[in-house]
PDB file of C-alpha atoms in Angstrom:
ATOM      1  CA  MET A   1     -19.987 107.497  16.270  1.00 61.00           C
ATOM      2  CA  SER A   2     -19.633 106.949  12.602  1.00 76.00           C
ATOM      3  CA  LEU A   3     -16.728 109.611  10.687  1.00 80.00           C
ATOM      4  CA  GLN A   4     -19.861 109.624   8.192  1.00 81.00           C
ATOM      5  CA  PHE A   5     -22.174 111.407  10.505  1.00 83.00           C
ATOM      6  CA  LEU A   6     -19.697 113.861  11.241  1.00 87.00           C
ATOM      7  CA  LEU A   7     -18.924 114.471   7.804  1.00 84.00           C
ATOM      8  CA  THR A   8     -22.117 114.989   7.099  1.00 81.00           C
ATOM      9  CA  ALA A   9     -23.374 116.838  10.277  1.00 84.00           C
ATOM     10  CA  LEU A  10     -20.746 119.309   9.662  1.00 85.00           C
ATOM     11  CA  VAL A  11     -21.659 119.326   5.683  1.00 81.00           C
ATOM     12  CA  VAL A  12     -25.387 120.883   7.306  1.00 79.00           C
ATOM     13  CA  VAL A  13     -23.392 123.444  10.142  1.00 86.00           C
ATOM     14  CA  VAL A  14     -20.678 125.110   7.411  1.00 85.00           C
ATOM     15  CA  ALA A  15     -23.801 125.555   5.149  1.00 78.00           C
ATOM     16  CA  PRO A  16     -25.082 129.508   5.314  1.00 75.00           C
ATOM     17  CA  GLY A  17     -28.239 129.356   6.431  1.00 82.00           C
ATOM     18  CA  THR A  18     -30.427 131.901   8.538  1.00 85.00           C
ATOM     19  CA  GLY A  19     -28.464 131.376  11.794  1.00 88.00           C
ATOM     20  CA  VAL A  20     -25.056 131.885  10.179  1.00 89.00           C
ATOM     21  CA  ILE A  21     -26.431 134.834   8.689  1.00 88.00           C
ATOM     22  CA  TYR A  22     -27.385 136.188  12.415  1.00 90.00           C
ATOM     23  CA  THR A  23     -23.948 135.495  13.745  1.00 92.00           C
ATOM     24  CA  LEU A  24     -22.146 137.028  10.635  1.00 89.00           C
ATOM     25  CA  ALA A  25     -24.476 140.347  11.216  1.00 87.00           C
ATOM     26  CA  ILE A  26     -23.841 141.149  14.828  1.00 89.00           C
ATOM     27  CA  GLY A  27     -19.970 140.018  14.528  1.00 89.00           C
ATOM     28  CA  LEU A  28     -19.994 142.917  11.580  1.00 85.00           C
ATOM     29  CA  GLY A  29     -22.117 145.003  13.243  1.00 80.00           C
ATOM     30  CA  GLN A  30     -21.215 144.346  17.355  1.00 84.00           C
ATOM     31  CA  GLY A  31     -18.015 142.281  17.626  1.00 86.00           C
ATOM     32  CA  ARG A  32     -16.673 139.426  19.210  1.00 88.00           C
ATOM     33  CA  ARG A  33     -18.504 139.548  22.400  1.00 90.00           C
ATOM     34  CA  ALA A  34     -22.165 139.473  20.539  1.00 90.00           C
ATOM     35  CA  ALA A  35     -20.862 136.703  18.080  1.00 92.00           C
ATOM     36  CA  THR A  36     -20.316 134.272  20.677  1.00 93.00           C
ATOM     37  CA  MET A  37     -23.412 135.028  21.981  1.00 94.00           C
ATOM     38  CA  ALA A  38     -25.311 135.119  18.859  1.00 93.00           C
ATOM     39  CA  ALA A  39     -23.622 131.662  17.747  1.00 95.00           C
ATOM     40  CA  VAL A  40     -24.793 130.637  22.049  1.00 95.00           C
ATOM     41  CA  GLY A  41     -28.133 131.092  21.097  1.00 95.00           C
ATOM     42  CA  CYS A  42     -28.321 129.734  18.104  1.00 94.00           C
ATOM     43  CA  THR A  43     -26.938 126.377  19.440  1.00 95.00           C
ATOM     44  CA  PHE A  44     -29.153 126.228  22.041  1.00 94.00           C
ATOM     45  CA  GLY A  45     -31.879 127.009  19.972  1.00 93.00           C
ATOM     46  CA  ILE A  46     -31.515 123.687  18.445  1.00 92.00           C
ATOM     47  CA  VAL A  47     -32.406 122.000  21.741  1.00 93.00           C
ATOM     48  CA  PRO A  48     -35.913 121.712  21.376  1.00 89.00           C
ATOM     49  CA  ALA A  49     -35.913 120.712  18.312  1.00 86.00           C
ATOM     50  CA  LEU A  50     -33.516 117.372  18.742  1.00 88.00           C
ATOM     51  CA  LEU A  51     -35.912 116.679  21.838  1.00 86.00           C
ATOM     52  CA  ALA A  52     -39.626 116.981  19.400  1.00 82.00           C
ATOM     53  CA  ALA A  53     -37.177 114.754  17.227  1.00 79.00           C
ATOM     54  CA  VAL A  54     -36.151 112.410  20.149  1.00 80.00           C
ATOM     55  CA  LEU A  55     -39.383 112.005  21.555  1.00 79.00           C
ATOM     56  CA  GLY A  56     -41.491 111.324  18.091  1.00 72.00           C
ATOM     57  CA  LEU A  57     -43.137 115.458  18.288  1.00 58.00           C
ATOM     58  CA  ALA A  58     -41.931 115.743  14.632  1.00 57.00           C
ATOM     59  CA  ALA A  59     -43.422 113.236  13.283  1.00 61.00           C
ATOM     60  CA  ILE A  60     -46.405 114.548  14.990  1.00 59.00           C
ATOM     61  CA  MET A  61     -45.869 117.740  13.502  1.00 55.00           C
ATOM     62  CA  HIS A  62     -45.017 116.332  10.130  1.00 57.00           C
ATOM     63  CA  THR A  63     -48.547 114.753  10.376  1.00 60.00           C
ATOM     64  CA  SER A  64     -50.998 118.081  11.153  1.00 63.00           C
ATOM     65  CA  ALA A  65     -50.620 120.454   8.485  1.00 65.00           C
ATOM     66  CA  LEU A  66     -52.202 123.061  11.342  1.00 67.00           C
ATOM     67  CA  LEU A  67     -49.223 122.470  13.176  1.00 63.00           C
ATOM     68  CA  PHE A  68     -46.452 122.951  10.929  1.00 65.00           C
ATOM     69  CA  GLN A  69     -47.924 125.910   8.840  1.00 73.00           C
ATOM     70  CA  VAL A  70     -48.521 128.108  12.884  1.00 71.00           C
ATOM     71  CA  VAL A  71     -45.149 127.705  13.785  1.00 66.00           C
ATOM     72  CA  LYS A  72     -44.098 128.165  10.227  1.00 69.00           C
ATOM     73  CA  PHE A  73     -45.594 131.673   9.468  1.00 76.00           C
ATOM     74  CA  ALA A  74     -44.271 132.382  12.938  1.00 73.00           C
ATOM     75  CA  GLY A  75     -41.035 131.715  11.940  1.00 66.00           C
ATOM     76  CA  VAL A  76     -41.672 133.661   8.981  1.00 76.00           C
ATOM     77  CA  ALA A  77     -42.912 136.552  10.808  1.00 79.00           C
ATOM     78  CA  TYR A  78     -39.799 136.367  12.926  1.00 69.00           C
ATOM     79  CA  LEU A  79     -37.120 136.658  10.024  1.00 71.00           C
ATOM     80  CA  LEU A  80     -39.285 139.713   8.192  1.00 79.00           C
ATOM     81  CA  TYR A  81     -38.947 141.241  11.452  1.00 75.00           C
ATOM     82  CA  LEU A  82     -35.074 140.690  11.962  1.00 70.00           C
ATOM     83  CA  ALA A  83     -35.338 142.081   8.058  1.00 75.00           C
ATOM     84  CA  TRP A  84     -37.036 145.479   9.095  1.00 76.00           C
ATOM     85  CA  GLN A  85     -34.283 145.515  11.663  1.00 70.00           C
ATOM     86  CA  MET A  86     -31.658 146.010   9.574  1.00 67.00           C
ATOM     87  CA  LEU A  87     -33.590 148.288   7.372  1.00 72.00           C
ATOM     88  CA  ARG A  88     -33.928 151.265  10.395  1.00 69.00           C
ATOM     89  CA  ASP A  89     -30.487 151.281  11.316  1.00 59.00           C
ATOM     90  CA  LYS A  90     -31.980 151.026  14.673  1.00 55.00           C
ATOM     91  CA  GLY A  91     -32.277 147.539  15.323  1.00 51.00           C
ATOM     92  CA  GLY A  92     -30.470 144.858  17.679  1.00 49.00           C
ATOM     93  CA  VAL A  93     -29.531 142.983  14.783  1.00 50.00           C
ATOM     94  CA  ALA A  94     -28.538 146.084  12.633  1.00 54.00           C
ATOM     95  CA  VAL A  95     -24.686 146.737  11.370  1.00 56.00           C
ATOM     96  CA  ARG A  96     -23.201 150.460  12.532  1.00 55.00           C
ATOM     97  CA  ALA A  97     -19.756 151.679  13.050  1.00 50.00           C
ATOM     98  CA  GLU A  98     -19.724 152.460  16.166  1.00 48.00           C
ATOM     99  CA  THR A  99     -19.642 150.092  19.338  1.00 50.00           C
ATOM    100  CA  ARG A 100     -22.830 150.092  21.321  1.00 51.00           C
ATOM    101  CA  ASP A 101     -23.196 147.639  24.139  1.00 50.00           C
ATOM    102  CA  ARG A 102     -26.272 144.918  23.766  1.00 54.00           C
ATOM    103  CA  ALA A 103     -27.848 142.441  26.120  1.00 75.00           C
ATOM    104  CA  ASP A 104     -26.062 139.303  25.924  1.00 81.00           C
ATOM    105  CA  ARG A 105     -29.614 137.933  26.631  1.00 86.00           C
ATOM    106  CA  ALA A 106     -31.201 139.641  23.744  1.00 88.00           C
ATOM    107  CA  ILE A 107     -28.570 138.591  21.482  1.00 90.00           C
ATOM    108  CA  ALA A 108     -28.590 134.988  22.327  1.00 92.00           C
ATOM    109  CA  ARG A 109     -32.720 135.503  22.593  1.00 91.00           C
ATOM    110  CA  ARG A 110     -32.937 136.344  18.810  1.00 90.00           C
ATOM    111  CA  GLY A 111     -30.533 133.742  17.417  1.00 91.00           C
ATOM    112  CA  ALA A 112     -32.477 130.983  19.937  1.00 94.00           C
ATOM    113  CA  LEU A 113     -35.422 132.186  18.464  1.00 91.00           C
ATOM    114  CA  ILE A 114     -34.637 131.873  14.886  1.00 89.00           C
ATOM    115  CA  ASN A 115     -33.615 128.449  15.275  1.00 87.00           C
ATOM    116  CA  ILE A 116     -36.660 127.513  17.490  1.00 88.00           C
ATOM    117  CA  LEU A 117     -39.009 128.918  15.420  1.00 84.00           C
ATOM    118  CA  ASN A 118     -38.323 126.875  12.179  1.00 78.00           C
ATOM    119  CA  PRO A 119     -40.543 123.298  11.940  1.00 71.00           C
ATOM    120  CA  LYS A 120     -38.373 122.298   9.509  1.00 71.00           C
ATOM    121  CA  LEU A 121     -35.581 121.927  11.753  1.00 78.00           C
ATOM    122  CA  SER A 122     -37.054 119.209  14.393  1.00 74.00           C
ATOM    123  CA  ILE A 123     -37.966 117.152  10.897  1.00 70.00           C
ATOM    124  CA  PHE A 124     -34.235 117.386   9.947  1.00 75.00           C
ATOM    125  CA  PHE A 125     -33.159 116.010  13.093  1.00 80.00           C
ATOM    126  CA  LEU A 126     -36.200 112.801  12.642  1.00 73.00           C
ATOM    127  CA  ALA A 127     -34.307 112.051   8.701  1.00 72.00           C
ATOM    128  CA  LEU A 128     -30.657 112.899  10.030  1.00 73.00           C
ATOM    129  CA  LEU A 129     -30.170 110.808  13.092  1.00 76.00           C
ATOM    130  CA  PRO A 130     -31.936 107.409  12.287  1.00 74.00           C
ATOM    131  CA  PRO A 131     -29.760 105.771   9.409  1.00 76.00           C
ATOM    132  CA  PHE A 132     -26.964 106.480  11.682  1.00 80.00           C
ATOM    133  CA  LEU A 133     -28.066 105.136  14.870  1.00 77.00           C
ATOM    134  CA  SER A 134     -26.756 101.411  15.564  1.00 77.00           C
ATOM    135  CA  GLY A 135     -29.884  99.306  15.611  1.00 69.00           C
ATOM    136  CA  ASN A 136     -30.683  98.807  18.995  1.00 77.00           C
ATOM    137  CA  PRO A 137     -33.893 100.122  19.658  1.00 73.00           C
ATOM    138  CA  ALA A 138     -32.759 100.324  23.899  1.00 77.00           C
ATOM    139  CA  ALA A 139     -30.038 102.982  23.063  1.00 81.00           C
ATOM    140  CA  ALA A 140     -31.759 104.655  20.758  1.00 78.00           C
ATOM    141  CA  THR A 141     -32.871 107.778  22.505  1.00 81.00           C
ATOM    142  CA  ALA A 142     -29.111 107.737  24.199  1.00 85.00           C
ATOM    143  CA  GLU A 143     -27.446 108.214  20.314  1.00 85.00           C
ATOM    144  CA  MET A 144     -29.852 110.339  19.364  1.00 84.00           C
ATOM    145  CA  LEU A 145     -28.979 112.628  22.134  1.00 88.00           C
ATOM    146  CA  GLY A 146     -25.810 112.250  21.922  1.00 90.00           C
ATOM    147  CA  MET A 147     -25.552 112.946  18.177  1.00 89.00           C
ATOM    148  CA  GLY A 148     -27.661 115.723  18.522  1.00 89.00           C
ATOM    149  CA  ALA A 149     -25.066 116.962  21.120  1.00 92.00           C
ATOM    150  CA  VAL A 150     -22.389 116.728  18.090  1.00 92.00           C
ATOM    151  CA  PHE A 151     -24.011 118.181  15.990  1.00 92.00           C
ATOM    152  CA  MET A 152     -24.707 121.586  19.124  1.00 93.00           C
ATOM    153  CA  GLY A 153     -21.334 121.316  19.291  1.00 94.00           C
ATOM    154  CA  LEU A 154     -20.166 121.636  15.788  1.00 94.00           C
ATOM    155  CA  THR A 155     -22.596 124.221  15.426  1.00 93.00           C
ATOM    156  CA  PHE A 156     -21.313 126.380  18.327  1.00 96.00           C
ATOM    157  CA  VAL A 157     -17.949 126.341  16.722  1.00 95.00           C
ATOM    158  CA  VAL A 158     -18.444 126.296  13.496  1.00 94.00           C
ATOM    159  CA  PHE A 159     -21.084 129.497  14.271  1.00 95.00           C
ATOM    160  CA  MET A 160     -18.178 131.016  16.094  1.00 95.00           C
ATOM    161  CA  GLY A 161     -15.849 130.976  13.165  1.00 94.00           C
ATOM    162  CA  TYR A 162     -18.136 133.092  10.743  1.00 92.00           C
ATOM    163  CA  GLY A 163     -18.855 135.416  13.962  1.00 91.00           C
ATOM    164  CA  VAL A 164     -14.747 135.752  14.625  1.00 91.00           C
ATOM    165  CA  PHE A 165     -14.315 136.418  10.800  1.00 89.00           C
ATOM    166  CA  ALA A 166     -16.679 138.752  10.651  1.00 88.00           C
ATOM    167  CA  ALA A 167     -15.450 141.022  13.810  1.00 86.00           C
ATOM    168  CA  ALA A 168     -12.078 140.620  12.454  1.00 85.00           C
ATOM    169  CA  ALA A 169     -13.521 142.277   9.233  1.00 80.00           C
ATOM    170  CA  ARG A 170     -15.553 144.985  11.281  1.00 76.00           C
ATOM    171  CA  ASP A 171     -13.094 147.752  11.020  1.00 67.00           C
ATOM    172  CA  LYS A 172     -11.915 147.158   8.427  1.00 70.00           C
ATOM    173  CA  VAL A 173     -15.774 146.839   6.391  1.00 67.00           C
ATOM    174  CA  LEU A 174     -17.476 150.062   8.404  1.00 64.00           C
ATOM    175  CA  SER A 175     -15.036 152.575   7.283  1.00 58.00           C
ATOM    176  CA  SER A 176     -17.530 153.798   5.834  1.00 62.00           C
ATOM    177  CA  PRO A 177     -20.985 155.267   6.697  1.00 65.00           C
ATOM    178  CA  ARG A 178     -22.532 154.300   2.991  1.00 69.00           C
ATOM    179  CA  VAL A 179     -21.033 150.497   3.166  1.00 66.00           C
ATOM    180  CA  VAL A 180     -22.568 150.485   6.997  1.00 66.00           C
ATOM    181  CA  ARG A 181     -26.326 151.242   4.805  1.00 72.00           C
ATOM    182  CA  TRP A 182     -25.606 149.161   1.960  1.00 69.00           C
ATOM    183  CA  ILE A 183     -24.852 145.976   4.713  1.00 70.00           C
ATOM    184  CA  ASN A 184     -27.737 146.538   6.586  1.00 71.00           C
ATOM    185  CA  ARG A 185     -30.323 146.499   2.857  1.00 75.00           C
ATOM    186  CA  GLY A 186     -27.755 143.479   1.776  1.00 76.00           C
ATOM    187  CA  PHE A 187     -28.219 141.497   5.044  1.00 70.00           C
ATOM    188  CA  ALA A 188     -32.494 142.931   4.907  1.00 76.00           C
ATOM    189  CA  ALA A 189     -32.864 141.363   1.813  1.00 80.00           C
ATOM    190  CA  VAL A 190     -30.596 137.947   2.708  1.00 74.00           C
ATOM    191  CA  PHE A 191     -33.130 137.571   5.813  1.00 72.00           C
ATOM    192  CA  ALA A 192     -36.251 138.943   3.890  1.00 80.00           C
ATOM    193  CA  GLY A 193     -35.174 136.378   1.092  1.00 79.00           C
ATOM    194  CA  LEU A 194     -34.427 133.277   3.894  1.00 69.00           C
ATOM    195  CA  ALA A 195     -38.388 134.018   4.928  1.00 74.00           C
ATOM    196  CA  ALA A 196     -40.283 133.733   1.697  1.00 81.00           C
ATOM    197  CA  ARG A 197     -37.895 130.176   1.054  1.00 74.00           C
ATOM    198  CA  LEU A 198     -39.608 129.412   4.928  1.00 67.00           C
ATOM    199  CA  ALA A 199     -42.783 130.195   3.820  1.00 77.00           C
ATOM    200  CA  MET A 200     -42.873 127.920   0.668  1.00 78.00           C
ATOM    201  CA  GLU A 201     -41.851 125.134   2.840  1.00 68.00           C
ATOM    202  CA  LYS A 202     -44.350 122.650   3.455  1.00 67.00           C
ATOM    203  CA  ALA A 203     -44.201 119.361   5.802  1.00 56.00           C
ATOM    204  CA  THR A 204     -44.037 117.087   3.622  1.00 53.00           C
TER     205      THR A 204
END
């Protein structure tokens, strides 16, 4: 596995996206344990896209406008749902000054859905992985799975870093109810913006 692939994957993972925003919101709103579950969910949400790329299903989605649109707008709807949860200050992703226990599986499930409902992710793997293959057809599947596993490992580590940072900042920034409201509005705006960006994505 080349250093070039590791650096490329790291740049992709570090770049702020929907999963990063979700993990930051969970860490800031509910603490380190919840942020860990958010990172776990976002990481395992990569598995379907990776398998789709390895099995060639991403290519089918890439050429099927209907299938791409169905998955895309399911993702848009889910991001808008998360934005609404933030604005309500009552949803499972809302930032709160007080600590409340949340079901770990629910937090992880939301994180996983963010990536599962992103139709560009499998196509991204289909574009990212092949250039780093050795050229041996017999080893291609194993190599893609190996690189995908490394990508997932980097995702978990980086997202945990974001989550731990947000959890550490929790007590300092959540002392004011007004600050909490504006943080929720800010995250809601970000989720809505990501939904708008996803809505404009095309399969080609």
